[in-house]
PDB file of N, CA and C in Angstrom:
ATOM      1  N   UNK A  72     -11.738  50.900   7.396  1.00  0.00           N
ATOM      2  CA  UNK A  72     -12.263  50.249   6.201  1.00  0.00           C
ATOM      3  C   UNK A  72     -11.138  49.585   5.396  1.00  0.00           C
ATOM      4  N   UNK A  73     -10.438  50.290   5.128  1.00  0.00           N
ATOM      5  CA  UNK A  73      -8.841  49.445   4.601  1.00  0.00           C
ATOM      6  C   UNK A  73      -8.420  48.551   5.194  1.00  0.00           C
ATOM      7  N   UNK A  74      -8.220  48.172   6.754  1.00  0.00           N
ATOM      8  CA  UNK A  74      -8.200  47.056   7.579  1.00  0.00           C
ATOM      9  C   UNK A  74      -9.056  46.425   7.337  1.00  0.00           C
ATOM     10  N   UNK A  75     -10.009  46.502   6.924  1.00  0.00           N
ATOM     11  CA  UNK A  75     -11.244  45.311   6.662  1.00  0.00           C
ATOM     12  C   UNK A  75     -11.072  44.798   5.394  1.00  0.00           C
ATOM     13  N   UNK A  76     -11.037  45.659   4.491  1.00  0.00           N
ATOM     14  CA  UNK A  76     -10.439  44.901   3.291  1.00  0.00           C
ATOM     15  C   UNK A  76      -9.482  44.142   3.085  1.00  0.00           C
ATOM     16  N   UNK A  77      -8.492  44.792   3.879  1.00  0.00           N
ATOM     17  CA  UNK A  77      -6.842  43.820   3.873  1.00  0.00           C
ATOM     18  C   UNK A  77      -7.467  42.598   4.434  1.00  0.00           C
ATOM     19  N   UNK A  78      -8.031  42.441   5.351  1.00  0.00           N
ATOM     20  CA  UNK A  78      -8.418  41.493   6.220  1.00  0.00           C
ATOM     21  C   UNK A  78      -9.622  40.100   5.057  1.00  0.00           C
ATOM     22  N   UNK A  79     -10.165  40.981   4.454  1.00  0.00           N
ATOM     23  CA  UNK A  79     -10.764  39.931   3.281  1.00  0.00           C
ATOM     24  C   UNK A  79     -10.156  39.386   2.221  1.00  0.00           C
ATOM     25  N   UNK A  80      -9.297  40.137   2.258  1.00  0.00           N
ATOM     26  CA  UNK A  80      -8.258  39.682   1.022  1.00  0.00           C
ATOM     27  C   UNK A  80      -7.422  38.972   1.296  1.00  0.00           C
ATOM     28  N   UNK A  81      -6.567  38.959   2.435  1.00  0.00           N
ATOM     29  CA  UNK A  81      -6.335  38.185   3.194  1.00  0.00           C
ATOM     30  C   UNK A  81      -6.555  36.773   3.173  1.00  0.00           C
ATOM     31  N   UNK A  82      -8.029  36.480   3.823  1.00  0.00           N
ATOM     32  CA  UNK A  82      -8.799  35.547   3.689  1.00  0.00           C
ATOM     33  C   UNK A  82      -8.811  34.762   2.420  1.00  0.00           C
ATOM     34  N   UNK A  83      -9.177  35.709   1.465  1.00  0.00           N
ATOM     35  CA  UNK A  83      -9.628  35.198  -0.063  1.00  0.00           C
ATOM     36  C   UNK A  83      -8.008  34.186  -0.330  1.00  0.00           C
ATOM     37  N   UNK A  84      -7.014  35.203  -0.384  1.00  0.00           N
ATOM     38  CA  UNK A  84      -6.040  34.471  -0.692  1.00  0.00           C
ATOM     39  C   UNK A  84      -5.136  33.389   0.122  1.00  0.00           C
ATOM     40  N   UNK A  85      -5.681  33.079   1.602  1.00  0.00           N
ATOM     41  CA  UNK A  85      -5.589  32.206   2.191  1.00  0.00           C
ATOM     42  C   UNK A  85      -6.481  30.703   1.265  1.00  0.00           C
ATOM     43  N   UNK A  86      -7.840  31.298   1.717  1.00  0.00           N
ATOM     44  CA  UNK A  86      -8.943  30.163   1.025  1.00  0.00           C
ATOM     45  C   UNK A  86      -8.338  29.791  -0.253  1.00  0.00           C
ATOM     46  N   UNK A  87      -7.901  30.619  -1.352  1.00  0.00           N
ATOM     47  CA  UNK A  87      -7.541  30.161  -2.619  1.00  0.00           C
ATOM     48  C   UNK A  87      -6.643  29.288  -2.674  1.00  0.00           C
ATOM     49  N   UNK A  88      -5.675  29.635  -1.615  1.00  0.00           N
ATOM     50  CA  UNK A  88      -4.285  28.672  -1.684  1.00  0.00           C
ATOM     51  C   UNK A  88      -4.532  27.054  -1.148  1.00  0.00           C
ATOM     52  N   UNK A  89      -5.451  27.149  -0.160  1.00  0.00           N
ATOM     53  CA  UNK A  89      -6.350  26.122   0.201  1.00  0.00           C
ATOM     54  C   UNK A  89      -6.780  25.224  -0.634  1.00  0.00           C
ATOM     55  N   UNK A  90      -7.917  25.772  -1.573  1.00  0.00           N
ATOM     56  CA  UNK A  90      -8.258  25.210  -2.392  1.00  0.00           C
ATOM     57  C   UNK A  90      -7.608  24.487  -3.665  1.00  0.00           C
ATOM     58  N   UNK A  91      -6.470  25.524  -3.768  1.00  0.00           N
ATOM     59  CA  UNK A  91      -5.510  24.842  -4.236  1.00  0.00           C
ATOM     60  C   UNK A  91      -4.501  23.663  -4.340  1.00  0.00           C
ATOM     61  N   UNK A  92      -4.094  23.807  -3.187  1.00  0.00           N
ATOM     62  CA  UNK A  92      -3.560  22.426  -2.656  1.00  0.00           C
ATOM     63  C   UNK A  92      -4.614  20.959  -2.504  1.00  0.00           C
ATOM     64  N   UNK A  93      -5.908  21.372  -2.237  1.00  0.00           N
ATOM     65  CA  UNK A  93      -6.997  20.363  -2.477  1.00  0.00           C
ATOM     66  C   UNK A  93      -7.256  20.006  -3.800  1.00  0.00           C
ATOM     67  N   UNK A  94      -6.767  20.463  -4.404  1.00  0.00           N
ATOM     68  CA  UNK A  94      -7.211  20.466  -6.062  1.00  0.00           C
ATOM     69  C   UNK A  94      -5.856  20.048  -6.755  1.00  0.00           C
ATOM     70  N   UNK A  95      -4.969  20.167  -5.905  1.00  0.00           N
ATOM     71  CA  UNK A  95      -3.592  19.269  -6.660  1.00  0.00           C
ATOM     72  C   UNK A  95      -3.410  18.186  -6.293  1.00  0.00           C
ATOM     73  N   UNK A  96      -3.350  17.795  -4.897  1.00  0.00           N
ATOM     74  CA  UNK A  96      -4.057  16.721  -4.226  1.00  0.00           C
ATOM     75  C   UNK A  96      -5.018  15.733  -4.912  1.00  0.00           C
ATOM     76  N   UNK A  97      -6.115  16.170  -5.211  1.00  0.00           N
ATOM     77  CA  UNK A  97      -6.987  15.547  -6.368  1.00  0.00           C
ATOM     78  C   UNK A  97      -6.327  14.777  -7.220  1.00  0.00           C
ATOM     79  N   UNK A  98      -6.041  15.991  -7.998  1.00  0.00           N
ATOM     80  CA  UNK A  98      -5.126  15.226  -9.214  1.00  0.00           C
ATOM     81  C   UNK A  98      -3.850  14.391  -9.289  1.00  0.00           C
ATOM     82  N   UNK A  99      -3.203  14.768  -8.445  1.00  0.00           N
ATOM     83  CA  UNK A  99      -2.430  13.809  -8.135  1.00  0.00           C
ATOM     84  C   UNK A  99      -3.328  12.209  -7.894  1.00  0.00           C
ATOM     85  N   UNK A 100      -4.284  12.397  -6.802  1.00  0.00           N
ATOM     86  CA  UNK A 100      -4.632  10.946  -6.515  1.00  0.00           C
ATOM     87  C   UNK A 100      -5.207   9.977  -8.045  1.00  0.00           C
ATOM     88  N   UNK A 101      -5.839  11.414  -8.823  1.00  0.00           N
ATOM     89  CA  UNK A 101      -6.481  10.571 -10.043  1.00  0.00           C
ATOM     90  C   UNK A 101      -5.322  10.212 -10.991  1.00  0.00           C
ATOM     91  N   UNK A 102      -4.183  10.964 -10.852  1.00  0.00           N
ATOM     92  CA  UNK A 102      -3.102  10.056 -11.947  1.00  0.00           C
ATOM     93  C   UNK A 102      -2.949   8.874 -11.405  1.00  0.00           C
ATOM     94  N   UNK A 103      -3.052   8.581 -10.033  1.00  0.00           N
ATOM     95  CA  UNK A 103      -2.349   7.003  -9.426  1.00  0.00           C
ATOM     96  C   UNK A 103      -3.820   6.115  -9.609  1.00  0.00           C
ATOM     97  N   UNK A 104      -4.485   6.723  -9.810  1.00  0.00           N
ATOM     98  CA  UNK A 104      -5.613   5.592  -9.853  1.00  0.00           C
ATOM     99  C   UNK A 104      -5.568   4.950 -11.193  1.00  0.00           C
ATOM    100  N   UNK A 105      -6.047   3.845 -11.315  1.00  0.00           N
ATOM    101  CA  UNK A 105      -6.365   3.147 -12.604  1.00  0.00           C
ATOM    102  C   UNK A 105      -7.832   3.274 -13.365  1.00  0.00           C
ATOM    103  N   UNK A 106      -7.601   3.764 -14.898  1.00  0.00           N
ATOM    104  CA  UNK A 106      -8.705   4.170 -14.991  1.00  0.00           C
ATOM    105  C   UNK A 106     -10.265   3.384 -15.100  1.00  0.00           C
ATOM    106  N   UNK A 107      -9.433   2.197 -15.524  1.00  0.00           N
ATOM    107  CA  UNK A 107     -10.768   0.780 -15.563  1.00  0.00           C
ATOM    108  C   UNK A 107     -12.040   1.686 -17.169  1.00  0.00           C
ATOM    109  N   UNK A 108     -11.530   2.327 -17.365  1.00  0.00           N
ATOM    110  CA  UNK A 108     -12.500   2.893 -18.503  1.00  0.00           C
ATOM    111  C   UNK A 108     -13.188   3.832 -17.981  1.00  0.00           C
ATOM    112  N   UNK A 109     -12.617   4.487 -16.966  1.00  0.00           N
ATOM    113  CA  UNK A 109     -13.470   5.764 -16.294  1.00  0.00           C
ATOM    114  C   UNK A 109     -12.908   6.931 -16.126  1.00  0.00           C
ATOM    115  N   UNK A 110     -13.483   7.867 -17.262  1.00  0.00           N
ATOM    116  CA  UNK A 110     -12.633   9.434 -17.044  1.00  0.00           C
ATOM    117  C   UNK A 110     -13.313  10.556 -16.459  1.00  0.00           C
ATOM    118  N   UNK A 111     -14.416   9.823 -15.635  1.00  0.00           N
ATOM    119  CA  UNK A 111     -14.861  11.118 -14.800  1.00  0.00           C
ATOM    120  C   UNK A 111     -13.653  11.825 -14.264  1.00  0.00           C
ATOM    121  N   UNK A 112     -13.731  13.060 -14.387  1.00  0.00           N
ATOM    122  CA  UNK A 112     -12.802  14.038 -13.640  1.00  0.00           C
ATOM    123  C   UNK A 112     -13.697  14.581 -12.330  1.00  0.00           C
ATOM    124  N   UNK A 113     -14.752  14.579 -11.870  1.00  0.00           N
ATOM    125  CA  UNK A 113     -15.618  14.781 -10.687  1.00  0.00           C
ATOM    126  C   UNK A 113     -14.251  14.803  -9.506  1.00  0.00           C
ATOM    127  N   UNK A 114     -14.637  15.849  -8.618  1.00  0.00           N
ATOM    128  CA  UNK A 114     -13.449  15.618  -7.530  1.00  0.00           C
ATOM    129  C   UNK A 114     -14.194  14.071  -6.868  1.00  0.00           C
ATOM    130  N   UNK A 115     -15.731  14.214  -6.035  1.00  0.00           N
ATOM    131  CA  UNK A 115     -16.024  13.148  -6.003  1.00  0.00           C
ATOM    132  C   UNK A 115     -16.348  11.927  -6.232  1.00  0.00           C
ATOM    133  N   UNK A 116     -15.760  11.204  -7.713  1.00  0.00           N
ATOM    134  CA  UNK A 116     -15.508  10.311  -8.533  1.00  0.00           C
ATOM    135  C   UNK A 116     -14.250   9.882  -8.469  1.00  0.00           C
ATOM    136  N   UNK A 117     -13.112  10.795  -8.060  1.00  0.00           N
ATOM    137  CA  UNK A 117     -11.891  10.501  -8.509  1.00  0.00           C
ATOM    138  C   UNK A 117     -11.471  10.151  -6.789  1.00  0.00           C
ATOM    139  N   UNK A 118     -12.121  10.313  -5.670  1.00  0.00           N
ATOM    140  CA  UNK A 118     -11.953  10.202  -4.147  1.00  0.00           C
ATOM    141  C   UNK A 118     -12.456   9.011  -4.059  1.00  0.00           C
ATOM    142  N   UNK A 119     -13.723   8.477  -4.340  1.00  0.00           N
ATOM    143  CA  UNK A 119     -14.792   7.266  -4.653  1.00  0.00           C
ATOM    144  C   UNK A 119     -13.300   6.041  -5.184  1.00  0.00           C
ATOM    145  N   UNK A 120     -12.781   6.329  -5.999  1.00  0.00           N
ATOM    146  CA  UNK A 120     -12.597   5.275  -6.852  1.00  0.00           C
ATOM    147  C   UNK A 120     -10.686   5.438  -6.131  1.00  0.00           C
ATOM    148  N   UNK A 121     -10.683   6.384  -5.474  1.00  0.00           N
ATOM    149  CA  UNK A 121      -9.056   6.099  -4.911  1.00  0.00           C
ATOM    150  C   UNK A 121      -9.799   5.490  -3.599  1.00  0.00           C
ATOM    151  N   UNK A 122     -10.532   5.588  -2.973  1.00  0.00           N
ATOM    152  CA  UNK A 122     -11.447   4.473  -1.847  1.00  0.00           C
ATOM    153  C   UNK A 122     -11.093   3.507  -2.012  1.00  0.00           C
ATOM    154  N   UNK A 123     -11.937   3.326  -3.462  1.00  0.00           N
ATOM    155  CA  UNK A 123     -11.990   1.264  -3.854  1.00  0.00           C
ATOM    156  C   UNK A 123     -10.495   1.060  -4.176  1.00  0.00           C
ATOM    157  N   UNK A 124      -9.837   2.120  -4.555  1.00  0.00           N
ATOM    158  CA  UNK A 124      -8.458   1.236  -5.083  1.00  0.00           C
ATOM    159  C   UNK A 124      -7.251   0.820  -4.154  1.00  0.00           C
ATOM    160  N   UNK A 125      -7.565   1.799  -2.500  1.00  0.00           N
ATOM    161  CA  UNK A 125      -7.050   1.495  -1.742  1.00  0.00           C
ATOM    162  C   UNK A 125      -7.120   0.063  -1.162  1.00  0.00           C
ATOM    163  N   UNK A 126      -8.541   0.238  -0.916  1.00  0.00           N
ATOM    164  CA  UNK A 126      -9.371  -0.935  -0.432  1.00  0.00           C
ATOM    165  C   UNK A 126      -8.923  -2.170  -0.739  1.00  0.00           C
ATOM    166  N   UNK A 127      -8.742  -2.234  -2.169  1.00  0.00           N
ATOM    167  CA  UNK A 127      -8.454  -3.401  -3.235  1.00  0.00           C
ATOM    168  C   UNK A 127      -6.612  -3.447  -3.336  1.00  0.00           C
ATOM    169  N   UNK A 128      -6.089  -2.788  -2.932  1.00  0.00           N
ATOM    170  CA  UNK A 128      -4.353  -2.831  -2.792  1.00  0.00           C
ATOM    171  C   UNK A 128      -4.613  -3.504  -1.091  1.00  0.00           C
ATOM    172  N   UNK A 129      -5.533  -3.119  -0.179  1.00  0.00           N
ATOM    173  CA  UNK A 129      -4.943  -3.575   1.054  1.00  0.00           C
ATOM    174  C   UNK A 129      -5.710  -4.860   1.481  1.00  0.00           C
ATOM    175  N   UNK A 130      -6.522  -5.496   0.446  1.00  0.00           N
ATOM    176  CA  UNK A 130      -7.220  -6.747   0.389  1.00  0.00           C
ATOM    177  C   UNK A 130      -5.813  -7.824   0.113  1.00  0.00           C
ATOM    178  N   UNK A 131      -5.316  -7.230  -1.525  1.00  0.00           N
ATOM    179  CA  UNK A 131      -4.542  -8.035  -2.003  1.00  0.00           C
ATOM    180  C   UNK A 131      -3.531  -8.164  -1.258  1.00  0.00           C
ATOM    181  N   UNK A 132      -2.937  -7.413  -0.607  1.00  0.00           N
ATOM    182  CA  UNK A 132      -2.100  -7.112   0.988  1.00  0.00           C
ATOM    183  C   UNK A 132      -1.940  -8.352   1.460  1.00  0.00           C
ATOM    184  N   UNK A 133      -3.401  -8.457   1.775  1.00  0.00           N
ATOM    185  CA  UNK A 133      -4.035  -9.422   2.872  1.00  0.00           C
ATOM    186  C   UNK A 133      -3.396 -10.722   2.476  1.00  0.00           C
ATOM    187  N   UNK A 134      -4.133 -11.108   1.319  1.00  0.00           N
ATOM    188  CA  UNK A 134      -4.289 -12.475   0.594  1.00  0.00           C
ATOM    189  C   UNK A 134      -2.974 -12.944   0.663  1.00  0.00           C
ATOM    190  N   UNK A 135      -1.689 -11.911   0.339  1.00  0.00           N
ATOM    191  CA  UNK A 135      -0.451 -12.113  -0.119  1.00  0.00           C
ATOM    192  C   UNK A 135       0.341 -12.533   1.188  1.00  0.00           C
ATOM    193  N   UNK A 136       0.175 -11.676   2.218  1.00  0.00           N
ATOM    194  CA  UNK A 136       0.809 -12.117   3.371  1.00  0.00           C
ATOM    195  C   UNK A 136       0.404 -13.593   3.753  1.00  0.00           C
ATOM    196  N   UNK A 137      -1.070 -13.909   3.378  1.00  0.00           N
ATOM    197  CA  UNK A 137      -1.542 -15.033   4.313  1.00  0.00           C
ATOM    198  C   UNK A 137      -0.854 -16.102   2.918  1.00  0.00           C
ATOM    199  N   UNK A 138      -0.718 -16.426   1.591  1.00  0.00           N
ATOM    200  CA  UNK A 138       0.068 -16.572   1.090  1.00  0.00           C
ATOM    201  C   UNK A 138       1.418 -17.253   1.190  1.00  0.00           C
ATOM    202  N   UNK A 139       1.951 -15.825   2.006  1.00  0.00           N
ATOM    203  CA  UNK A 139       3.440 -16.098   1.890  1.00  0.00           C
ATOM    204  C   UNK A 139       3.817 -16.662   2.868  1.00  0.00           C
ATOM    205  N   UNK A 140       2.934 -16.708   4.102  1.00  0.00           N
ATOM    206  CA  UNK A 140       3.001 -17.246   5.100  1.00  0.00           C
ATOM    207  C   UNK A 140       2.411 -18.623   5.154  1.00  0.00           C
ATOM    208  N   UNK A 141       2.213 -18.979   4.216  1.00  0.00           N
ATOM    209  CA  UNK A 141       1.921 -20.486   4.464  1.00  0.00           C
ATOM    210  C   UNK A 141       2.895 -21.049   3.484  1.00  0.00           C
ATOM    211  N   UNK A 142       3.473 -20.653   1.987  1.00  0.00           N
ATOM    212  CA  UNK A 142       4.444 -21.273   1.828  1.00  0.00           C
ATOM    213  C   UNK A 142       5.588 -21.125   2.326  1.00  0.00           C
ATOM    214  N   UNK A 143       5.812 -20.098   3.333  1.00  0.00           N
ATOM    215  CA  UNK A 143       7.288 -20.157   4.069  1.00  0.00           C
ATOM    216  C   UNK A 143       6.830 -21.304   5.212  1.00  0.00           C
ATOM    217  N   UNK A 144       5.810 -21.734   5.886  1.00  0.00           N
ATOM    218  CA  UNK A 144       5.850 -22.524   6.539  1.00  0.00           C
ATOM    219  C   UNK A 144       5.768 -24.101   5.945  1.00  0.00           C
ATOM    220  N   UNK A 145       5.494 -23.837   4.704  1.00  0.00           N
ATOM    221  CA  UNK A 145       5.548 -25.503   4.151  1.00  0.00           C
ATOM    222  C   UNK A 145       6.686 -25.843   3.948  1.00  0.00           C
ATOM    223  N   UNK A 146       7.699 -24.475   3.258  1.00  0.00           N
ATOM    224  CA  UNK A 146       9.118 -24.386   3.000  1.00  0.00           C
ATOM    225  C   UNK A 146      10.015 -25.039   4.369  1.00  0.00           C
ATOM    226  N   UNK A 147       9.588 -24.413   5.532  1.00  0.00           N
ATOM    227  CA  UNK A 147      10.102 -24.273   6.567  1.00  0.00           C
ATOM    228  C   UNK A 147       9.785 -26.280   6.707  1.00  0.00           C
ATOM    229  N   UNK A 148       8.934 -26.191   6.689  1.00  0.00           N
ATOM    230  CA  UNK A 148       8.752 -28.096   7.107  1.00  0.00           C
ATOM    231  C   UNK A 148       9.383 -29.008   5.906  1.00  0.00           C
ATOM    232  N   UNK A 149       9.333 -28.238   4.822  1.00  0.00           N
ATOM    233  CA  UNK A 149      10.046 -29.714   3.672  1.00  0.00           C
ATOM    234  C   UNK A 149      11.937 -29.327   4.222  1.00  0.00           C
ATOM    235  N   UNK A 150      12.202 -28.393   4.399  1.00  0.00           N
ATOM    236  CA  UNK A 150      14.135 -27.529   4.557  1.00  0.00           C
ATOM    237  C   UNK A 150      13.988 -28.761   6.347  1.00  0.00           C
ATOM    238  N   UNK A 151      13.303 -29.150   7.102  1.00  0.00           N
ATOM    239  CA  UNK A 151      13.277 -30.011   8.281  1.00  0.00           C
ATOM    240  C   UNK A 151      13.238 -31.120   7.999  1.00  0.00           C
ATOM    241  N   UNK A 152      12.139 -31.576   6.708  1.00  0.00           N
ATOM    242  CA  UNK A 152      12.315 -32.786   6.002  1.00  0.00           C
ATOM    243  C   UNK A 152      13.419 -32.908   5.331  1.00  0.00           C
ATOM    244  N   UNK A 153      14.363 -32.742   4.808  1.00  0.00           N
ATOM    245  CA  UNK A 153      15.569 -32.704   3.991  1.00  0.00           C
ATOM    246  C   UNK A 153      16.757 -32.686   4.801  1.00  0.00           C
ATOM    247  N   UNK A 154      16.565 -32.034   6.023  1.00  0.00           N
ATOM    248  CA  UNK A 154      17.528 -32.145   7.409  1.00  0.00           C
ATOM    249  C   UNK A 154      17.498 -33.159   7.753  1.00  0.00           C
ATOM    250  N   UNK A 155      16.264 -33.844   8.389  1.00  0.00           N
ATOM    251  CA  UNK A 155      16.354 -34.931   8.590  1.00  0.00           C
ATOM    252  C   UNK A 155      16.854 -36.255   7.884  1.00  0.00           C
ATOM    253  N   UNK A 156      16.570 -35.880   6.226  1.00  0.00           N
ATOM    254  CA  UNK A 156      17.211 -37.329   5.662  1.00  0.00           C
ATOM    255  C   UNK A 156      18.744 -37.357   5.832  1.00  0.00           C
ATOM    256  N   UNK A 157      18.688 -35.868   5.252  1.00  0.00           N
ATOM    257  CA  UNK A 157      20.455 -36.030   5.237  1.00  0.00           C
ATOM    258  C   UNK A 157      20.952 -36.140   6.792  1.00  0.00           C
ATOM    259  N   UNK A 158      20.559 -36.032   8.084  1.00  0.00           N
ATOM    260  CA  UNK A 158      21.345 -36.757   8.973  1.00  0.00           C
ATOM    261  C   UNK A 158      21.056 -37.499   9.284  1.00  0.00           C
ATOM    262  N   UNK A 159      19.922 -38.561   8.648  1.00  0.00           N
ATOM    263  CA  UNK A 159      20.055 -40.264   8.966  1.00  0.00           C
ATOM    264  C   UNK A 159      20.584 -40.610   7.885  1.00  0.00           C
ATOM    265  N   UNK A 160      20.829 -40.161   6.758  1.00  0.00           N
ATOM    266  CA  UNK A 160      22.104 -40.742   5.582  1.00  0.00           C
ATOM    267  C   UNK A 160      23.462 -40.645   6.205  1.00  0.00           C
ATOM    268  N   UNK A 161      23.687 -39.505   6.576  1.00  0.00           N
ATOM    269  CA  UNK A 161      24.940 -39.224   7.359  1.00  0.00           C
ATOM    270  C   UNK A 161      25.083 -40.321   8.415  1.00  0.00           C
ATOM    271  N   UNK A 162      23.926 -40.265   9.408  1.00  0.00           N
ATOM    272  CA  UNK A 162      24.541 -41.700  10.078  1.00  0.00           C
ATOM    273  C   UNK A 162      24.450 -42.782   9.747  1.00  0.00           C
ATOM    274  N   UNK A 163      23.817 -43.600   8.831  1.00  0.00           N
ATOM    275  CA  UNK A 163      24.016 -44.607   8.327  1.00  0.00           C
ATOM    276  C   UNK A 163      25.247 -44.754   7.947  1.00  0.00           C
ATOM    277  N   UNK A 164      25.904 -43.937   7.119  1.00  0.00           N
ATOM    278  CA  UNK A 164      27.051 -43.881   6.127  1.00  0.00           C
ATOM    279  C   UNK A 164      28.399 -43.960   7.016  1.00  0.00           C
ATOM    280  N   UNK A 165      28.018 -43.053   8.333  1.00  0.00           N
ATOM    281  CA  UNK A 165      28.677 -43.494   9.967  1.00  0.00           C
ATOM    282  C   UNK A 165      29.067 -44.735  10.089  1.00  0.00           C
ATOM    283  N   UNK A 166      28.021 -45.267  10.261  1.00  0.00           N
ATOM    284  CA  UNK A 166      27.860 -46.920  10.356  1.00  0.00           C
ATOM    285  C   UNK A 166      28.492 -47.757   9.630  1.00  0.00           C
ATOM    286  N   UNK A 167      28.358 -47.554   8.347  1.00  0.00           N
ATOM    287  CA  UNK A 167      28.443 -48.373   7.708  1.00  0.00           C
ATOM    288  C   UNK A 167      30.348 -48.693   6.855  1.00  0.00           C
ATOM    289  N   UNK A 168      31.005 -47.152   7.780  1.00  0.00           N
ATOM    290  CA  UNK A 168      32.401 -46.760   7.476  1.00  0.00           C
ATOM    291  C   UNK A 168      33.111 -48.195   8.485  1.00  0.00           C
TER     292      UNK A 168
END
């Protein structure tokens, strides 16, 4: 009977520590979230809305790469345009020595 008890208690204070770490976890995620005017503390309110906020960081992700990747390629074609003048100035100026 004492083995059985140790053995629940055990348990209990396994599960507690568990729950614990799920519950700091939580809170942690709800400090990084933004509150937008929402102080539900609900564990499932504060999971819901670190969802959308992921969601909405890896949208803007998106947008930004596709973004940056088109003005490095416009960059990339005017820095070819500017190559090019300056070495037909250069050879003109060749020429014209």
């Amino acid at each position: 009977e004492d083995w059985t008890r140790q053995r629940k208690d055990n348990h209990k204070e396994v599960e507690r520590r568990r729950r614990g770490a799920i519950n700091q976890g939580i809170n942690e995620l709800s400090a990084l979230m933004p509150t937008n005017g929402s102080s539900d503390k609900a564990k499932g309110a504060i999971l819901t809305r670190a969802v959308q906020y992921i969601r909405s960081l890896k949208e803007n992700e998106t947008r930004n790469i596709e973004k940056w990747t088109l003005e490095k390629l416009l960059m990339d074609q005017a820095m070819g345009d500017l190559q090019a003048t300056i070495d037909e100035t250069r050879r003109r100026w060749e020429e014209e020595r």
